[in-house]
Tab-separated table of C-alpha atoms and ligand atoms in Angstrom:
chain	number	residue	atom	x	y	z
A	1414	MET	CA	14.578	12.579	6.175
A	1415	GLN	CA	18.019	13.826	5.149
A	1416	ASP	CA	19.271	10.402	5.956
A	1417	LEU	CA	16.715	8.903	3.578
A	1418	GLU	CA	17.782	11.357	0.866
A	1419	ARG	CA	21.337	10.244	1.389
A	1420	ARG	CA	20.244	6.615	1.068
A	1421	PHE	CA	18.476	7.460	-2.175
A	1422	PHE	CA	21.542	9.195	-3.550
A	1423	GLU	CA	23.809	6.317	-2.531
A	1424	ALA	CA	21.508	3.793	-4.185
A	1425	PHE	CA	20.741	5.639	-7.422
A	1426	GLY	CA	23.371	8.383	-7.833
A	1427	LYS	CA	20.826	11.183	-8.166
A	1428	ALA	CA	18.310	13.097	-6.070
A	1429	SER	CA	14.736	11.866	-5.742
A	1430	SER	CA	11.887	13.776	-7.361
A	1431	PHE	CA	8.846	12.569	-5.388
A	1432	ARG	CA	8.123	12.035	-1.731
A	1433	ALA	CA	5.166	10.255	-0.170
A	1434	ALA	CA	4.250	9.329	3.387
A	1435	ALA	CA	1.410	7.399	5.009
A	1436	PRO	CA	0.638	6.774	8.679
A	1437	GLY	CA	-0.067	3.704	10.769
A	1438	ARG	CA	-3.200	3.653	12.874
A	1439	VAL	CA	-4.688	2.826	16.210
A	1440	ASN	CA	-8.298	1.740	16.406
A	1441	LEU	CA	-10.236	3.293	19.299
A	1442	ILE	CA	-13.124	0.829	19.072
A	1443	GLY	CA	-14.807	-1.495	16.549
A	1444	GLU	CA	-12.554	-4.548	16.422
A	1445	HIS	CA	-13.104	-7.386	13.954
A	1446	THR	CA	-16.147	-5.551	12.667
A	1447	ASP	CA	-14.734	-4.235	9.377
A	1448	TYR	CA	-14.951	-7.539	7.485
A	1449	ASN	CA	-18.475	-7.951	8.815
A	1450	ASP	CA	-19.553	-4.760	7.000
A	1451	GLY	CA	-19.703	-2.982	10.374
A	1452	TYR	CA	-18.377	0.153	12.043
A	1453	VAL	CA	-14.887	1.170	13.176
A	1454	LEU	CA	-13.354	4.259	14.790
A	1455	PRO	CA	-9.627	4.420	14.036
A	1456	VAL	CA	-7.198	7.346	14.217
A	1457	ALA	CA	-4.093	7.787	12.094
A	1458	ILE	CA	-0.978	8.056	14.273
A	1459	GLN	CA	2.229	10.068	14.046
A	1460	PHE	CA	4.292	7.022	13.032
A	1461	SER	CA	4.513	6.665	9.288
A	1462	VAL	CA	6.253	5.210	6.264
A	1463	THR	CA	8.115	7.612	3.952
A	1464	VAL	CA	9.082	6.871	0.347
A	1465	LEU	CA	11.441	8.859	-1.852
A	1466	ALA	CA	11.262	8.018	-5.539
A	1467	SER	CA	12.007	8.979	-9.121
A	1468	PRO	CA	10.167	7.692	-12.185
A	1469	ARG	CA	11.831	5.436	-14.761
A	1470	THR	CA	10.864	5.112	-18.389
A	1471	ASP	CA	11.960	1.479	-18.868
A	1472	GLY	CA	9.279	-0.157	-16.686
A	1473	ARG	CA	11.822	-1.340	-14.111
A	1474	VAL	CA	11.222	-0.966	-10.403
A	1475	ASN	CA	14.193	-0.777	-8.066
A	1476	LEU	CA	13.138	-0.803	-4.425
A	1477	VAL	CA	15.384	-0.262	-1.439
A	1478	SER	CA	14.171	-0.817	2.107
A	1479	ALA	CA	16.254	1.331	4.439
A	1480	ASP	CA	14.867	-0.601	7.415
A	1481	PHE	CA	15.789	-4.039	6.115
A	1482	ASP	CA	18.864	-2.773	4.260
A	1483	SER	CA	17.786	-4.784	1.286
A	1484	ARG	CA	17.199	-4.189	-2.439
A	1485	VAL	CA	14.810	-5.764	-4.923
A	1486	SER	CA	14.417	-5.192	-8.683
A	1487	PHE	CA	11.689	-6.294	-11.050
A	1488	SER	CA	10.017	-5.246	-14.277
A	1489	LEU	CA	6.398	-4.169	-14.664
A	1490	ASP	CA	6.466	-5.874	-18.089
A	1491	GLU	CA	6.804	-9.279	-16.476
A	1492	PRO	CA	4.306	-11.070	-14.205
A	1493	LEU	CA	4.656	-9.818	-10.636
A	1494	ILE	CA	5.211	-12.603	-8.151
A	1495	ARG	CA	5.618	-12.730	-4.398
A	1496	ASP	CA	9.127	-12.990	-3.073
A	1497	ALA	CA	9.358	-14.874	0.212
A	1498	SER	CA	13.024	-13.959	0.566
A	1499	ALA	CA	12.173	-10.236	0.605
A	1500	GLY	CA	8.693	-10.159	2.149
A	1501	TRP	CA	8.930	-6.385	2.694
A	1502	SER	CA	8.820	-5.811	-1.057
A	1503	ASP	CA	5.543	-7.712	-1.522
A	1504	TYR	CA	3.538	-4.741	-0.208
A	1505	PRO	CA	4.661	-2.190	-2.824
A	1506	LYS	CA	4.713	-4.917	-5.468
A	1507	GLY	CA	1.156	-5.904	-4.554
A	1508	VAL	CA	0.040	-2.286	-4.917
A	1509	MET	CA	1.661	-2.079	-8.377
A	1510	SER	CA	0.000	-5.346	-9.318
A	1511	GLU	CA	-3.407	-3.936	-8.320
A	1512	PHE	CA	-2.870	-0.738	-10.325
A	1513	LEU	CA	-2.125	-2.934	-13.350
A	1514	GLN	CA	-5.226	-5.047	-12.684
A	1515	ALA	CA	-7.269	-1.851	-12.528
A	1516	GLY	CA	-6.008	-0.950	-16.013
A	1517	LEU	CA	-3.746	1.830	-14.719
A	1518	ARG	CA	-0.200	1.163	-15.867
A	1519	PRO	CA	2.335	2.911	-13.639
A	1520	CYS	CA	5.780	3.891	-14.885
A	1521	GLY	CA	8.766	2.173	-13.328
A	1522	MET	CA	10.604	3.809	-10.454
A	1523	ASP	CA	13.645	3.950	-8.242
A	1524	ALA	CA	12.512	4.159	-4.638
A	1525	VAL	CA	13.849	4.078	-1.100
A	1526	TYR	CA	11.577	3.765	1.865
A	1527	ARG	CA	11.643	3.602	5.616
A	1528	GLY	CA	9.098	3.536	8.404
A	1529	ASP	CA	8.879	4.162	12.116
A	1530	VAL	CA	5.558	2.348	12.615
A	1531	PRO	CA	6.437	-0.501	15.003
A	1532	ILE	CA	6.310	-3.713	12.949
A	1533	ALA	CA	4.074	-6.687	13.874
A	1534	SER	CA	2.542	-4.649	16.703
A	1535	GLY	CA	-0.997	-4.190	15.435
A	1536	LEU	CA	-0.410	-0.596	14.288
A	1537	SER	CA	-0.723	-1.354	10.578
A	1538	SER	CA	2.800	-0.878	9.355
A	1539	SER	CA	1.941	-2.872	6.243
A	1540	ALA	CA	-1.077	-0.700	5.393
A	1541	ALA	CA	1.201	2.330	5.789
A	1542	VAL	CA	3.649	0.900	3.226
A	1543	GLU	CA	0.838	0.067	0.795
A	1544	THR	CA	-0.822	3.439	1.133
A	1545	ALA	CA	2.428	5.409	0.858
A	1546	PHE	CA	3.224	3.643	-2.432
A	1547	ALA	CA	-0.345	4.021	-3.670
A	1548	VAL	CA	-0.413	7.815	-3.213
A	1549	LEU	CA	3.098	8.014	-4.668
A	1550	ILE	CA	2.083	6.087	-7.795
A	1551	ARG	CA	-1.097	8.151	-8.162
A	1552	ARG	CA	0.863	11.403	-7.956
A	1553	MET	CA	3.742	10.267	-10.159
A	1554	ASN	CA	1.437	9.064	-12.936
A	1555	GLY	CA	-1.349	11.607	-12.561
A	1556	PHE	CA	-3.938	8.842	-12.108
A	1557	ALA	CA	-7.471	10.072	-11.388
A	1558	ILE	CA	-8.386	7.745	-8.581
A	1559	GLY	CA	-10.061	8.947	-5.388
A	1560	ASP	CA	-8.893	8.202	-1.846
A	1561	THR	CA	-11.630	5.656	-1.175
A	1562	ASP	CA	-10.806	3.663	-4.303
A	1563	LEU	CA	-7.143	3.935	-3.438
A	1564	ALA	CA	-7.824	2.406	-0.010
A	1565	ARG	CA	-9.766	-0.418	-1.687
A	1566	LEU	CA	-6.882	-0.986	-4.075
A	1567	CYS	CA	-4.450	-1.275	-1.151
A	1568	GLN	CA	-6.765	-3.701	0.620
A	1569	ALA	CA	-6.913	-5.788	-2.562
A	1570	ALA	CA	-3.098	-5.798	-2.657
A	1571	GLU	CA	-3.042	-7.200	0.872
A	1572	ASN	CA	-5.849	-9.719	0.190
A	1573	ARG	CA	-4.812	-10.954	-3.222
A	1574	PHE	CA	-1.076	-10.407	-3.439
A	1575	VAL	CA	0.216	-10.647	0.123
A	1576	GLY	CA	-2.462	-13.195	1.025
A	1577	MET	CA	-3.763	-11.624	4.247
A	1578	ASN	CA	-7.538	-11.533	4.197
A	1579	CYS	CA	-7.898	-8.227	6.106
A	1580	GLY	CA	-10.810	-5.785	6.034
A	1581	ILE	CA	-10.705	-2.183	4.814
A	1582	MET	CA	-10.055	-0.321	8.084
A	1583	ASP	CA	-6.269	0.003	8.066
A	1584	GLN	CA	-5.819	1.140	4.481
A	1585	PHE	CA	-8.805	3.471	4.737
A	1586	ILE	CA	-7.588	5.354	7.796
A	1587	SER	CA	-4.035	5.487	6.443
A	1588	ALA	CA	-5.352	7.136	3.267
A	1589	LEU	CA	-8.003	9.383	4.818
A	1590	GLY	CA	-6.919	10.091	8.410
A	1591	GLN	CA	-7.407	13.593	9.783
A	1592	ALA	CA	-5.364	15.509	12.324
A	1593	ASN	CA	-6.958	15.721	15.782
A	1594	ALA	CA	-9.848	13.464	14.864
A	1595	ALA	CA	-11.015	9.895	14.673
A	1596	LEU	CA	-12.782	8.572	11.597
A	1597	PHE	CA	-16.137	6.908	12.118
A	1598	LEU	CA	-16.313	4.563	9.151
A	1599	ASP	CA	-19.160	2.462	7.846
A	1600	CYS	CA	-17.248	-0.434	6.292
A	1601	ARG	CA	-20.131	-1.318	3.977
A	1602	SER	CA	-20.859	2.015	2.322
A	1603	LEU	CA	-17.397	3.439	3.074
A	1604	GLY	CA	-19.191	6.604	4.144
A	1605	TYR	CA	-17.481	8.247	7.082
A	1606	GLU	CA	-17.752	11.060	9.586
A	1607	ILE	CA	-14.936	12.972	11.209
A	1608	VAL	CA	-15.233	12.781	15.000
A	1609	PRO	CA	-13.026	15.437	16.640
A	1610	PHE	CA	-11.017	13.959	19.461
A	1611	PRO	CA	-11.541	15.974	22.693
A	1612	SER	CA	-7.827	16.524	23.255
A	1613	ASP	CA	-8.523	19.334	25.704
A	1614	LEU	CA	-9.702	16.575	28.062
A	1615	TYR	CA	-8.052	13.325	27.022
A	1616	ASP	CA	-4.903	11.804	25.576
A	1617	VAL	CA	-4.596	8.547	23.657
A	1618	VAL	CA	-1.756	6.310	24.774
A	1619	ILE	CA	-0.637	3.220	22.883
A	1620	LEU	CA	0.743	0.439	25.064
A	1621	ASN	CA	2.934	-1.990	23.175
A	1622	THR	CA	3.068	-5.394	24.900
A	1623	ARG	CA	6.117	-6.291	22.758
A	1624	LYS	CA	4.550	-9.691	22.494
A	1625	LYS	CA	5.005	-10.609	18.870
A	1626	ARG	CA	1.709	-11.389	17.243
A	1627	GLU	CA	1.365	-15.053	16.575
A	1628	LEU	CA	-1.033	-17.075	14.462
A	1629	THR	CA	-2.576	-13.878	13.210
A	1630	GLY	CA	-3.180	-15.140	9.684
A	1631	SER	CA	-4.735	-18.505	10.453
A	1632	GLU	CA	-6.723	-17.433	13.530
A	1633	TYR	CA	-7.900	-14.308	11.720
A	1634	ASN	CA	-9.187	-16.291	8.769
A	1635	GLU	CA	-10.846	-18.766	11.113
A	1636	ARG	CA	-12.723	-15.927	12.878
A	1637	ARG	CA	-13.821	-14.602	9.505
A	1638	SER	CA	-15.266	-17.918	8.437
A	1639	GLN	CA	-17.016	-18.397	11.778
A	1640	CYS	CA	-18.741	-15.038	11.222
A	1641	GLU	CA	-19.718	-16.096	7.699
A	1642	GLU	CA	-21.085	-19.344	9.069
A	1643	GLY	CA	-23.129	-17.324	11.584
A	1644	VAL	CA	-24.625	-15.231	8.776
A	1645	ARG	CA	-25.472	-18.363	6.807
A	1646	LEU	CA	-27.227	-19.935	9.785
A	1647	LEU	CA	-28.998	-16.759	10.905
A	1648	SER	CA	-30.232	-16.035	7.392
A	1649	GLY	CA	-32.672	-18.955	7.795
A	1650	ALA	CA	-34.611	-16.855	10.292
A	1651	LEU	CA	-33.510	-13.431	8.991
A	1652	PRO	CA	-33.592	-13.858	5.201
A	1653	GLY	CA	-32.564	-10.276	4.327
A	1654	ILE	CA	-29.166	-10.300	6.041
A	1655	ARG	CA	-25.908	-10.135	4.097
A	1656	ALA	CA	-23.503	-9.699	6.995
A	1657	LEU	CA	-23.539	-9.521	10.797
A	1658	ARG	CA	-23.886	-5.792	10.392
A	1659	ASP	CA	-27.507	-6.402	9.398
A	1660	VAL	CA	-28.354	-8.141	12.680
A	1661	SER	CA	-29.513	-5.938	15.564
A	1662	THR	CA	-28.704	-6.887	19.143
A	1663	ALA	CA	-32.410	-7.637	19.751
A	1664	GLU	CA	-32.622	-9.914	16.687
A	1665	PHE	CA	-29.448	-11.628	17.771
A	1666	GLU	CA	-30.865	-12.358	21.233
A	1667	ARG	CA	-33.921	-13.916	19.614
A	1668	HIS	CA	-32.033	-16.189	17.232
A	1669	ALA	CA	-28.718	-16.841	19.002
A	1670	PRO	CA	-29.900	-20.030	20.752
A	1671	GLY	CA	-30.027	-21.771	17.354
A	1672	LEU	CA	-26.303	-21.229	16.722
A	1673	PRO	CA	-23.468	-23.599	17.666
A	1674	GLU	CA	-21.614	-22.443	20.799
A	1675	THR	CA	-18.423	-21.046	19.264
A	1676	VAL	CA	-20.134	-19.402	16.305
A	1677	ARG	CA	-22.621	-17.876	18.721
A	1678	ARG	CA	-19.867	-16.281	20.814
A	1679	ARG	CA	-18.050	-14.920	17.771
A	1680	CYS	CA	-21.235	-13.434	16.344
A	1681	ARG	CA	-22.279	-11.966	19.675
A	1682	HIS	CA	-19.001	-10.076	19.861
A	1683	VAL	CA	-19.450	-8.581	16.397
A	1684	VAL	CA	-23.120	-7.637	16.800
A	1685	GLU	CA	-22.512	-5.999	20.188
A	1686	GLU	CA	-19.249	-4.371	19.115
A	1687	ASP	CA	-21.034	-2.603	16.254
A	1688	GLN	CA	-23.466	-1.176	18.764
A	1689	ARG	CA	-20.572	-0.170	21.018
A	1690	VAL	CA	-19.007	1.847	18.194
A	1691	LEU	CA	-22.248	3.780	17.704
A	1692	ASP	CA	-22.509	4.373	21.452
A	1693	PHE	CA	-18.850	5.349	21.719
A	1694	VAL	CA	-19.182	7.987	18.993
A	1695	THR	CA	-22.094	9.501	20.908
A	1696	ALA	CA	-20.118	9.342	24.154
A	1697	LEU	CA	-17.043	10.971	22.597
A	1698	ARG	CA	-19.137	13.761	21.100
A	1699	SER	CA	-20.891	14.454	24.391
A	1700	ARG	CA	-17.714	13.937	26.440
A	1701	ASP	CA	-19.461	11.320	28.504
A	1702	GLU	CA	-16.429	9.956	30.308
A	1703	ALA	CA	-18.206	7.154	32.162
A	1704	SER	CA	-19.542	5.701	28.893
A	1705	ILE	CA	-16.224	6.124	27.079
A	1706	GLY	CA	-14.507	4.085	29.787
A	1707	ARG	CA	-17.218	1.461	30.078
A	1708	LEU	CA	-17.404	0.830	26.332
A	1709	LEU	CA	-13.632	0.430	25.993
A	1710	LEU	CA	-13.585	-2.117	28.792
A	1711	GLU	CA	-16.604	-3.980	27.451
A	1712	SER	CA	-14.923	-4.170	24.061
A	1713	HIS	CA	-11.800	-5.662	25.617
A	1714	ALA	CA	-13.746	-8.201	27.670
A	1715	SER	CA	-15.691	-9.243	24.590
A	1716	LEU	CA	-12.529	-9.666	22.497
A	1717	ARG	CA	-11.003	-11.685	25.328
A	1718	ASP	CA	-13.952	-13.905	26.253
A	1719	LEU	CA	-16.174	-14.129	23.170
A	1720	TYR	CA	-13.924	-13.520	20.189
A	1721	GLU	CA	-10.865	-15.001	21.944
A	1722	VAL	CA	-8.215	-12.889	20.252
A	1723	SER	CA	-6.570	-11.384	23.340
A	1724	CYS	CA	-3.620	-12.919	25.217
A	1725	PRO	CA	-2.298	-12.766	28.801
A	1726	GLU	CA	0.050	-9.892	27.946
A	1727	LEU	CA	-2.753	-7.727	26.525
A	1728	ASP	CA	-4.981	-8.558	29.488
A	1729	ALA	CA	-2.194	-7.626	31.915
A	1730	MET	CA	-1.617	-4.356	30.089
A	1731	VAL	CA	-5.282	-3.369	30.254
A	1732	ASP	CA	-5.426	-4.399	33.891
A	1733	ILE	CA	-2.395	-2.310	34.849
A	1734	ALA	CA	-3.628	0.684	32.829
A	1735	MET	CA	-6.953	0.555	34.667
A	1736	SER	CA	-5.212	0.622	38.041
A	1737	VAL	CA	-3.974	4.166	37.308
A	1738	PRO	CA	-6.435	6.844	38.469
A	1739	GLY	CA	-6.283	8.980	35.287
A	1740	THR	CA	-7.131	6.100	32.941
A	1741	VAL	CA	-10.642	6.408	31.533
A	1742	GLY	CA	-10.616	3.103	29.671
A	1743	ALA	CA	-8.328	0.674	27.827
A	1744	ARG	CA	-8.600	-2.238	25.443
A	1745	MET	CA	-6.581	-4.329	23.020
A	1746	THR	CA	-6.438	-2.831	19.532
A	1747	GLY	CA	-5.941	-4.370	16.093
A	1748	ALA	CA	-6.185	-8.039	15.226
A	1749	GLY	CA	-4.992	-9.253	18.655
A	1750	PHE	CA	-2.800	-12.206	19.753
A	1751	GLY	CA	-0.160	-9.717	20.927
A	1752	GLY	CA	0.626	-6.239	19.698
A	1753	CYS	CA	-0.810	-3.147	21.347
A	1754	ALA	CA	-3.481	-1.958	23.714
A	1755	VAL	CA	-4.907	1.551	23.550
A	1756	ALA	CA	-5.840	3.692	26.540
A	1757	VAL	CA	-7.828	6.902	26.765
A	1758	VAL	CA	-6.481	8.857	29.736
A	1759	ARG	CA	-7.285	12.201	31.316
A	1760	ARG	CA	-5.086	14.853	29.844
A	1761	GLY	CA	-1.664	14.987	31.458
A	1762	THR	CA	-1.891	11.629	33.224
A	1763	GLY	CA	0.072	9.711	30.596
A	1764	LYS	CA	3.214	9.980	32.740
A	1765	ALA	CA	1.604	8.237	35.700
A	1766	LEU	CA	0.360	5.543	33.339
A	1767	ALA	CA	3.844	5.098	31.885
A	1768	GLU	CA	5.367	4.760	35.346
A	1769	ALA	CA	2.842	2.126	36.402
A	1770	VAL	CA	3.227	0.128	33.189
A	1771	LEU	CA	7.028	0.262	33.196
A	1772	GLU	CA	7.057	-0.897	36.799
A	1773	GLU	CA	4.358	-3.569	36.775
A	1774	TYR	CA	4.186	-5.022	33.281
A	1775	PRO	CA	7.710	-6.527	33.185
A	1776	LYS	CA	7.065	-8.157	36.581
A	1777	ARG	CA	3.923	-9.814	35.321
A	1778	THR	CA	5.096	-10.844	31.872
A	1779	GLY	CA	8.887	-10.735	31.721
A	1780	LEU	CA	8.598	-8.405	28.718
A	1781	CYS	CA	9.763	-4.813	28.377
A	1782	PRO	CA	6.840	-2.641	27.163
A	1783	GLU	CA	6.848	0.523	25.073
A	1784	LEU	CA	4.418	3.436	25.371
A	1785	TYR	CA	3.601	6.077	22.795
A	1786	GLU	CA	1.447	9.097	23.365
A	1787	THR	CA	-0.515	9.579	20.190
A	1788	ARG	CA	-1.491	12.618	18.194
A	1789	PRO	CA	-4.353	11.810	15.806
A	1790	SER	CA	-2.601	12.640	12.554
A	1791	GLU	CA	-3.088	13.387	8.854
A	1792	GLY	CA	-3.575	10.630	6.311
A	1793	ALA	CA	-1.281	9.881	3.370
A	1794	ARG	CA	0.181	12.544	1.118
A	1795	ALA	CA	2.501	12.717	-1.878
A	1796	GLU	CA	4.382	15.627	-3.401
A	1797	LYS	CA	6.641	16.411	-6.315
A	1798	LEU	CA	9.966	17.715	-5.086
A	1799	GLU	CA	11.286	19.684	-8.058
B	1921	GLA	C1	-6.398	-6.205	11.321
B	1921	GLA	C2	-7.023	-6.107	9.934
B	1921	GLA	C3	-8.192	-5.120	9.946
B	1921	GLA	C4	-9.181	-5.457	11.069
B	1921	GLA	C5	-8.451	-5.659	12.392
B	1921	GLA	C6	-9.366	-6.145	13.473
B	1921	GLA	O1	-5.822	-4.982	11.665
B	1921	GLA	O2	-6.060	-5.666	9.003
B	1921	GLA	O3	-8.824	-5.118	8.685
B	1921	GLA	O4	-9.952	-6.575	10.732
B	1921	GLA	O5	-7.382	-6.573	12.280
B	1921	GLA	O6	-10.325	-5.193	13.780
């Protein structure tokens, strides 16, 4: 932090007057369900993005990324456009653009930011940047906008400005995460319940394959449209449905034979994954270890075989994790095609897991993994420093 203050002073010759931070996330279960109006169960993690800033009265925005050692300047009085040469700045710029679209005109600012959320690893470093700037702008300008609307605004920044057609999960958990708990979110109503994580029994370990995610954008959008196609076709027999969320597993069984092969597999994953989230919440609340483990593994198998968003590195990671006696269950997390797996392990067995992964995973993949034990953490916050 002091280092970031020094960076701010070096860049702008004064001390900052606001600080904001927002976390990345790991999703326990409910993958590729958010954009199908379904359920998810993410936790905010201890890795975060921190911004130091001071307001400006001339409408200019001067942004410094301490991570990329790069600086960008623009004016809020001119049209905001993406900048391919400084992609990192598109996230805060997109958030500012969405505030303007919402009729909330922020003041300009000088800002320095840095994050320790591993980038391109499926832990939502970009949502953390968006959310940190969103809470900062809200606090700096005294805007009356609630956390849920703020999460929507950040999602819109990612969809419309950055051009990634993601769902609401990442921005929502970054804005509303709670310490020691997962958030059971209904992605249609945006109603949520806090589900305390039984940390007296279990730890959450994130297993980074270090395989850079590839094709995320195009494959992600393709999965989305296959789900939409499924809804269109199923609505012939089930006229009331608006999204796969509206299709029960029993209804799906009845009508699945009418769907083309690939669409059928994609839809089956989503319909069953929604049910798994509901079952997992029950299992977590009743500390039903056998079900917790089974559901995590079923989710992984479904993402691998039906949704086809896993990769050999993620499969190897899950496999190795499951060979360790204390591991309750493991699965890939996030969009897929690389990035991280998540494991729920019996308390205190994370070390044995780390040893097995560090020994085996490089042999199988040639890559050097990273492991992080996770504390379910607080969502975003902003404060005035003076
Ligand atoms: C990415 C997206 C999320 C969600 C997950 C898959 O993280 O940003 O909205 O769709 O993939 O569950």
